[in-house]
XYZ file of C-alpha atoms in Angstrom:
424
model
C 54.269 -22.146 77.144
C 53.571 -25.570 78.642
C 49.865 -24.709 78.936
C 49.805 -23.595 75.292
C 51.373 -26.817 74.127
C 48.609 -28.756 75.865
C 45.999 -26.938 73.738
C 47.785 -26.672 70.409
C 45.674 -25.035 67.656
C 44.637 -27.164 64.707
C 47.371 -26.330 62.161
C 45.260 -27.530 59.228
C 42.702 -25.734 57.126
C 39.433 -26.824 55.483
C 40.953 -29.309 53.015
C 43.296 -30.834 55.633
C 46.462 -29.104 54.403
C 48.726 -27.214 56.790
C 48.036 -23.517 57.258
C 50.512 -21.618 55.060
C 52.067 -18.878 57.191
C 54.426 -16.086 56.145
C 56.395 -14.162 58.772
C 58.052 -10.858 57.797
C 60.355 -8.801 60.043
C 63.579 -6.928 59.392
C 64.809 -8.031 62.840
C 66.368 -11.511 62.673
C 65.751 -11.973 66.395
C 62.039 -11.098 66.217
C 61.696 -13.241 63.098
C 63.249 -16.200 64.890
C 61.151 -15.751 68.060
C 57.796 -15.616 66.232
C 58.738 -18.463 63.909
C 59.859 -20.670 66.804
C 56.424 -20.321 68.442
C 54.708 -21.294 65.204
C 56.962 -24.321 64.708
C 56.173 -25.560 68.205
C 52.485 -25.490 67.208
C 53.068 -27.696 64.162
C 53.328 -25.004 61.518
C 56.067 -24.459 58.934
C 56.354 -20.696 58.485
C 58.198 -19.062 55.589
C 60.525 -16.378 56.968
C 61.446 -13.115 55.195
C 63.578 -10.176 56.308
C 61.845 -7.637 54.015
C 58.512 -6.935 52.377
C 60.177 -7.097 48.958
C 61.392 -10.645 49.627
C 57.959 -11.560 51.021
C 56.194 -10.341 47.869
C 58.459 -12.538 45.748
C 57.253 -15.549 47.750
C 53.632 -14.366 47.405
C 53.990 -14.404 43.622
C 54.507 -18.174 43.591
C 52.617 -19.329 46.671
C 49.305 -18.601 48.361
C 49.701 -17.770 52.041
C 46.701 -18.217 54.316
C 48.107 -16.021 57.075
C 50.745 -13.276 57.144
C 52.423 -11.918 60.269
C 54.324 -8.751 59.363
C 56.211 -6.069 61.247
C 54.922 -2.512 60.775
C 58.199 -0.585 60.777
C 60.488 -1.871 58.008
C 62.814 -0.095 55.541
C 61.983 0.360 51.858
C 58.385 -0.904 52.218
C 56.696 -0.766 55.619
C 54.044 -3.152 56.921
C 51.115 -0.952 55.846
C 52.381 -0.714 52.275
C 53.082 -4.450 52.226
C 49.579 -5.146 53.553
C 47.957 -3.004 50.852
C 49.992 -4.701 48.125
C 49.280 -8.160 49.542
C 45.531 -7.533 49.730
C 45.490 -6.215 46.163
C 47.047 -9.396 44.776
C 44.820 -11.773 42.816
C 44.341 -14.974 44.775
C 41.924 -17.886 45.087
C 41.329 -17.587 48.814
C 41.335 -15.039 51.594
C 44.674 -13.993 53.128
C 44.547 -13.069 56.821
C 47.003 -10.295 57.767
C 48.333 -9.661 61.296
C 50.375 -6.506 61.816
C 53.147 -6.489 64.440
C 53.479 -3.056 66.026
C 54.639 -1.152 69.046
C 52.048 1.502 68.170
C 48.925 1.721 70.318
C 47.268 5.018 69.369
C 43.706 4.608 68.071
C 44.469 6.711 65.000
C 47.324 4.388 64.024
C 45.197 1.280 64.615
C 42.486 2.808 62.426
C 45.105 3.515 59.749
C 46.191 -0.127 59.851
C 42.626 -1.381 59.543
C 41.922 0.924 56.614
C 45.013 -0.480 54.893
C 43.482 -3.964 55.046
C 45.004 -5.426 58.215
C 42.774 -7.984 59.948
C 44.386 -7.945 63.378
C 47.229 -6.473 65.440
C 49.855 -7.912 67.727
C 51.954 -5.826 70.108
C 55.723 -6.118 70.233
C 57.430 -7.772 71.980
C 55.272 -10.718 71.008
C 53.524 -12.531 73.836
C 53.092 -16.242 72.992
C 49.625 -16.454 74.541
C 48.506 -13.399 72.590
C 50.061 -14.796 69.410
C 48.319 -18.102 70.082
C 44.941 -16.357 70.412
C 45.461 -14.284 67.266
C 46.493 -17.423 65.378
C 43.381 -19.284 66.493
C 41.135 -16.351 65.524
C 42.777 -16.081 62.117
C 42.545 -19.829 61.568
C 38.822 -19.824 62.362
C 38.161 -17.009 59.894
C 40.219 -18.711 57.188
C 38.353 -21.969 57.719
C 34.993 -20.197 57.618
C 36.011 -18.373 54.450
C 37.143 -21.590 52.788
C 33.997 -23.366 53.923
C 31.984 -20.528 52.415
C 33.988 -20.822 49.204
C 33.232 -24.535 49.041
C 29.545 -23.879 49.608
C 29.555 -21.137 46.991
C 31.297 -23.489 44.598
C 28.680 -26.135 45.279
C 25.915 -23.573 44.810
C 27.503 -22.366 41.564
C 27.767 -25.932 40.276
C 24.170 -26.612 41.285
C 23.001 -23.384 39.635
C 24.883 -24.341 36.489
C 23.083 -27.696 36.459
C 19.747 -25.962 37.081
C 20.529 -23.502 34.280
C 21.325 -26.382 31.946
C 18.037 -28.040 32.874
C 16.187 -24.743 32.384
C 17.802 -24.395 28.965
C 16.579 -27.866 28.054
C 13.104 -27.039 29.373
C 13.067 -23.817 27.346
C 14.015 -25.793 24.249
C 11.224 -28.255 24.976
C 8.749 -25.431 25.547
C 9.741 -23.781 22.269
C 9.295 -27.112 20.506
C 5.922 -27.561 22.216
C 4.902 -24.028 21.214
C 5.846 -24.742 17.601
C 3.832 -27.951 17.827
C 0.830 -26.058 19.179
C 1.041 -23.460 16.404
C 1.387 -26.177 13.766
C -1.962 -27.608 14.885
C -3.755 -24.366 14.068
C -4.997 -24.365 10.443
C -4.666 -21.429 8.081
C -6.088 -18.228 9.536
C -8.609 -17.672 6.761
C -10.435 -19.911 4.343
C -13.212 -19.052 1.944
C -16.043 -21.530 1.313
C -18.895 -21.406 -1.170
C -21.412 -20.249 1.454
C -19.217 -18.816 4.176
C -15.810 -17.738 5.393
C -13.751 -19.142 8.282
C -11.266 -16.961 10.181
C -9.046 -17.877 13.121
C -7.531 -15.818 15.937
C -4.720 -17.282 18.036
C -2.477 -15.255 20.319
C -0.149 -16.998 22.751
C 0.225 -15.468 26.203
C 3.943 -16.280 26.208
C 3.941 -19.872 27.418
C 2.650 -23.105 26.028
C -1.053 -23.541 26.662
C -3.815 -25.910 25.692
C -5.930 -23.879 23.281
C -6.911 -25.482 19.993
C -9.233 -24.216 17.263
C -9.928 -25.832 13.927
C -12.375 -27.156 11.382
C -12.915 -29.990 8.912
C -15.470 -31.016 6.314
C -17.999 -33.707 7.210
C -19.149 -33.594 3.608
C -19.475 -31.106 0.792
C -22.265 -29.262 2.622
C -21.404 -29.945 6.288
C -18.648 -28.219 8.245
C -17.288 -29.233 11.642
C -15.841 -26.329 13.642
C -14.474 -26.449 17.188
C -12.798 -24.529 19.993
C -10.962 -26.489 22.719
C -9.154 -25.454 25.890
C -7.069 -28.084 27.714
C -6.545 -27.483 31.443
C -3.183 -26.215 32.652
C -0.162 -25.007 30.737
C 3.128 -26.424 29.630
C 4.321 -29.423 27.677
C 1.807 -31.901 29.114
C -1.104 -29.687 28.042
C 0.437 -29.269 24.589
C 0.745 -33.049 24.218
C -2.934 -33.523 25.066
C -3.766 -30.785 22.568
C -1.750 -32.575 19.890
C -3.583 -35.818 20.626
C -6.945 -34.069 20.327
C -5.903 -32.518 17.014
C -5.297 -36.068 15.797
C -8.740 -37.142 16.975
C -10.253 -34.334 14.869
C -8.102 -34.855 11.781
C -8.951 -32.786 8.724
C -7.398 -35.219 6.285
C -8.192 -38.720 7.532
C -11.734 -39.768 8.365
C -10.459 -43.076 9.726
C -8.611 -41.188 12.471
C -11.302 -38.574 13.060
C -13.470 -39.393 16.056
C -16.345 -37.468 14.440
C -16.890 -40.453 12.155
C -17.780 -44.067 12.850
C -17.818 -46.917 10.311
C -20.943 -48.940 9.718
C -20.951 -52.658 8.917
C -20.297 -51.910 5.256
C -17.245 -49.805 6.081
C -18.928 -46.522 5.252
C -18.134 -43.436 7.355
C -21.153 -42.271 9.349
C -21.134 -38.807 10.854
C -21.566 -38.532 14.614
C -23.636 -35.783 16.197
C -21.864 -33.110 18.278
C -23.105 -34.751 21.501
C -21.804 -38.147 20.350
C -18.433 -36.571 19.487
C -18.157 -35.091 22.984
C -19.096 -38.419 24.549
C -16.557 -40.311 22.440
C -13.809 -37.853 23.395
C -14.761 -38.204 27.056
C -14.439 -41.989 26.800
C -11.086 -41.744 25.022
C -9.612 -39.297 27.520
C -10.648 -41.379 30.537
C -9.859 -44.795 29.068
C -6.827 -44.449 26.820
C -5.092 -41.176 27.629
C -3.364 -41.460 30.988
C -3.468 -37.815 31.980
C -4.723 -35.637 34.799
C -5.850 -33.019 32.298
C -9.386 -32.364 31.172
C -10.653 -29.970 28.540
C -13.600 -27.844 27.565
C -15.023 -27.721 24.068
C -17.587 -26.048 21.870
C -18.235 -28.016 18.683
C -20.499 -26.897 15.838
C -21.821 -28.930 12.926
C -22.761 -26.291 10.331
C -25.127 -27.069 7.463
C -23.623 -24.922 4.733
C -26.718 -25.016 2.538
C -29.331 -24.007 5.155
C -27.433 -22.254 7.955
C -28.601 -24.742 10.577
C -26.014 -25.270 13.300
C -26.064 -28.300 15.588
C -23.668 -27.769 18.466
C -22.528 -29.100 21.819
C -21.104 -27.092 24.686
C -18.888 -29.015 27.128
C -17.788 -26.653 29.889
C -16.752 -24.126 27.251
C -17.865 -20.484 26.862
C -21.229 -20.063 25.135
C -21.040 -19.702 21.338
C -21.703 -16.111 20.264
C -24.037 -15.223 17.394
C -23.862 -11.805 15.782
C -26.769 -11.101 13.459
C -26.443 -9.092 10.283
C -28.207 -6.130 11.953
C -25.651 -6.067 14.797
C -27.748 -7.817 17.444
C -25.532 -10.250 19.367
C -26.393 -13.077 21.726
C -24.984 -16.148 23.429
C -26.286 -19.639 22.662
C -26.364 -22.918 24.541
C -27.211 -24.252 27.969
C -23.774 -25.510 28.887
C -22.531 -28.955 29.843
C -19.752 -30.647 31.834
C -16.081 -30.563 30.740
C -14.616 -33.582 28.995
C -12.364 -35.994 30.864
C -13.623 -35.555 34.422
C -16.491 -38.031 34.877
C -17.276 -41.343 33.194
C -20.574 -41.933 31.473
C -21.493 -38.279 31.011
C -24.285 -37.628 28.516
C -24.015 -34.530 26.341
C -26.804 -32.774 24.476
C -26.852 -31.490 20.926
C -28.533 -28.098 20.599
C -29.553 -26.235 17.478
C -29.442 -22.646 16.245
C -29.927 -21.073 12.834
C -27.826 -18.607 10.870
C -29.177 -16.293 8.215
C -27.281 -14.623 5.413
C -24.676 -12.254 6.896
C -24.788 -13.739 10.417
C -21.602 -14.610 12.287
C -20.883 -17.526 14.660
C -17.947 -17.243 17.058
C -16.435 -20.042 19.156
C -13.746 -18.825 21.575
C -11.746 -19.683 24.693
C -12.231 -18.129 28.117
C -8.926 -16.279 27.695
C -11.040 -13.610 25.995
C -13.891 -13.169 28.493
C -11.603 -13.647 31.518
C -9.046 -11.081 30.367
C -8.252 -8.775 33.306
C -7.103 -5.188 33.639
C -5.150 -3.483 36.436
C -8.354 -3.082 38.461
C -8.941 -6.866 38.343
C -12.029 -6.294 36.214
C -12.982 -8.989 33.688
C -13.647 -8.280 30.051
C -16.744 -10.589 30.423
C -19.456 -11.641 27.969
C -21.228 -8.287 27.813
C -18.108 -6.358 26.786
C -17.299 -8.961 24.169
C -20.813 -8.886 22.686
C -20.770 -5.086 22.661
C -17.501 -5.076 20.712
C -18.792 -7.688 18.293
C -21.961 -5.653 17.670
C -20.170 -2.315 17.308
C -17.947 -3.620 14.523
C -20.482 -5.639 12.547
C -19.381 -3.925 9.333
C -15.970 -5.578 9.602
C -15.407 -9.163 8.551
C -12.902 -11.976 8.644
C -9.505 -11.398 10.188
C -10.190 -7.662 10.437
C -13.190 -8.421 12.642
C -11.157 -10.687 14.930
C -8.254 -8.234 15.093
C -10.704 -5.522 16.144
C -11.735 -7.757 19.036
C -8.074 -8.316 19.910
C -7.416 -4.557 19.808
C -10.345 -3.892 22.137
C -9.026 -6.544 24.534
C -5.592 -4.895 24.525
C -7.130 -1.497 25.235
C -9.124 -2.976 28.102
C -6.090 -4.733 29.611
C -4.132 -1.458 29.292
C -0.706 -3.000 29.615
C -1.599 -5.930 31.876
C -0.225 -9.039 30.149
C -2.675 -11.731 29.039
C -2.424 -14.622 31.485
C -4.062 -17.099 29.107
C -4.006 -17.806 25.385
C -6.556 -15.980 23.254
C -8.170 -18.148 20.607
C -11.322 -17.922 18.519
C -12.765 -19.280 15.288
C -15.310 -17.280 13.295
C -17.778 -18.531 10.691
C -19.568 -15.943 8.527
C -22.565 -17.346 6.677
C -23.156 -16.064 3.167
C -25.722 -18.664 2.101
C -29.471 -18.400 1.637
C -31.769 -16.772 4.179
C -33.156 -19.351 6.570
C -36.897 -19.804 6.286
């Protein structure tokens, strides 16, 4: 006993409180012996002469460790153990069964009833000391785990709250993005404009739109801002402001002369001005690609610029389709870039399509791309369709090609169908 007192076990648990111990034995002598050992080690055990009395204490107090005799009247140690383990509690209760039994079958029965350890009677203080230390370590580990789980749960709750806020912001950004897209169909005197926009499920940077330069000049564009998320959507919103349909003073496609008159910029000058604005005034790591067309509604002449964007597609009235343009660098990457305005001509019944790479880079399960050729083939095969029906046919063909693979990028396109005079 002297040696044990020199190496007393730590009687406290994880939070510094004393280990709550319950001792149960119908023998007053055995109850006194076991309790006296525990008191010498700094513990304050609760003593009960029956399992029924012990359960009454368990109703009002959480015990970290229970030492119970096996053979007791009314309710034996196994039954008490099962009842104790079934009780609702905040922490783990370690159960040591006192027994004179040594057969393996009986030990197995005790373990299956929920007992954590066994102690032979008569109780040996060194053996009791060892069992107490083992139980204390497990209780401390369990409480430490509970604290860590609590911390993890609190952290997860904070992360969930942040995710909820992010989702709200993303929904707001998605609504903002959709609000920037004009009406899906508009009829003009010498042509129709139709718009396709399908979100891939998260906020992206696609933007399509149009505005009138004058009564016989139409500006039409397709833009794709790099990346996804709120930052891309904010850049997209800024660009929509630069290409305002309702305010020439805010539209970068116009510049005022000395008399205050609005002078129309060429497509190349518009691209250059946007490049300067993005690099000088918009503090962002994003860049964007753009195809911009200046359509002469009376003649069918189209002046356009291509800045890192997919080639504009022309579908002739007879179903022949082709890509136009020689390309150009994206906007917002390099200062001082010069862009070039190119020209094409539309005849009566011809179609002009500006679109994002979400269409031509659509993938299927075999990692095959939809590509330019498949798109042109679809456009040619359905030349008899028009407007939104024509664009929805393209979308249907894309869905059939993907065959269940989700679109990883937004799908956007703007279609102009020329119904004016035949170009001479």
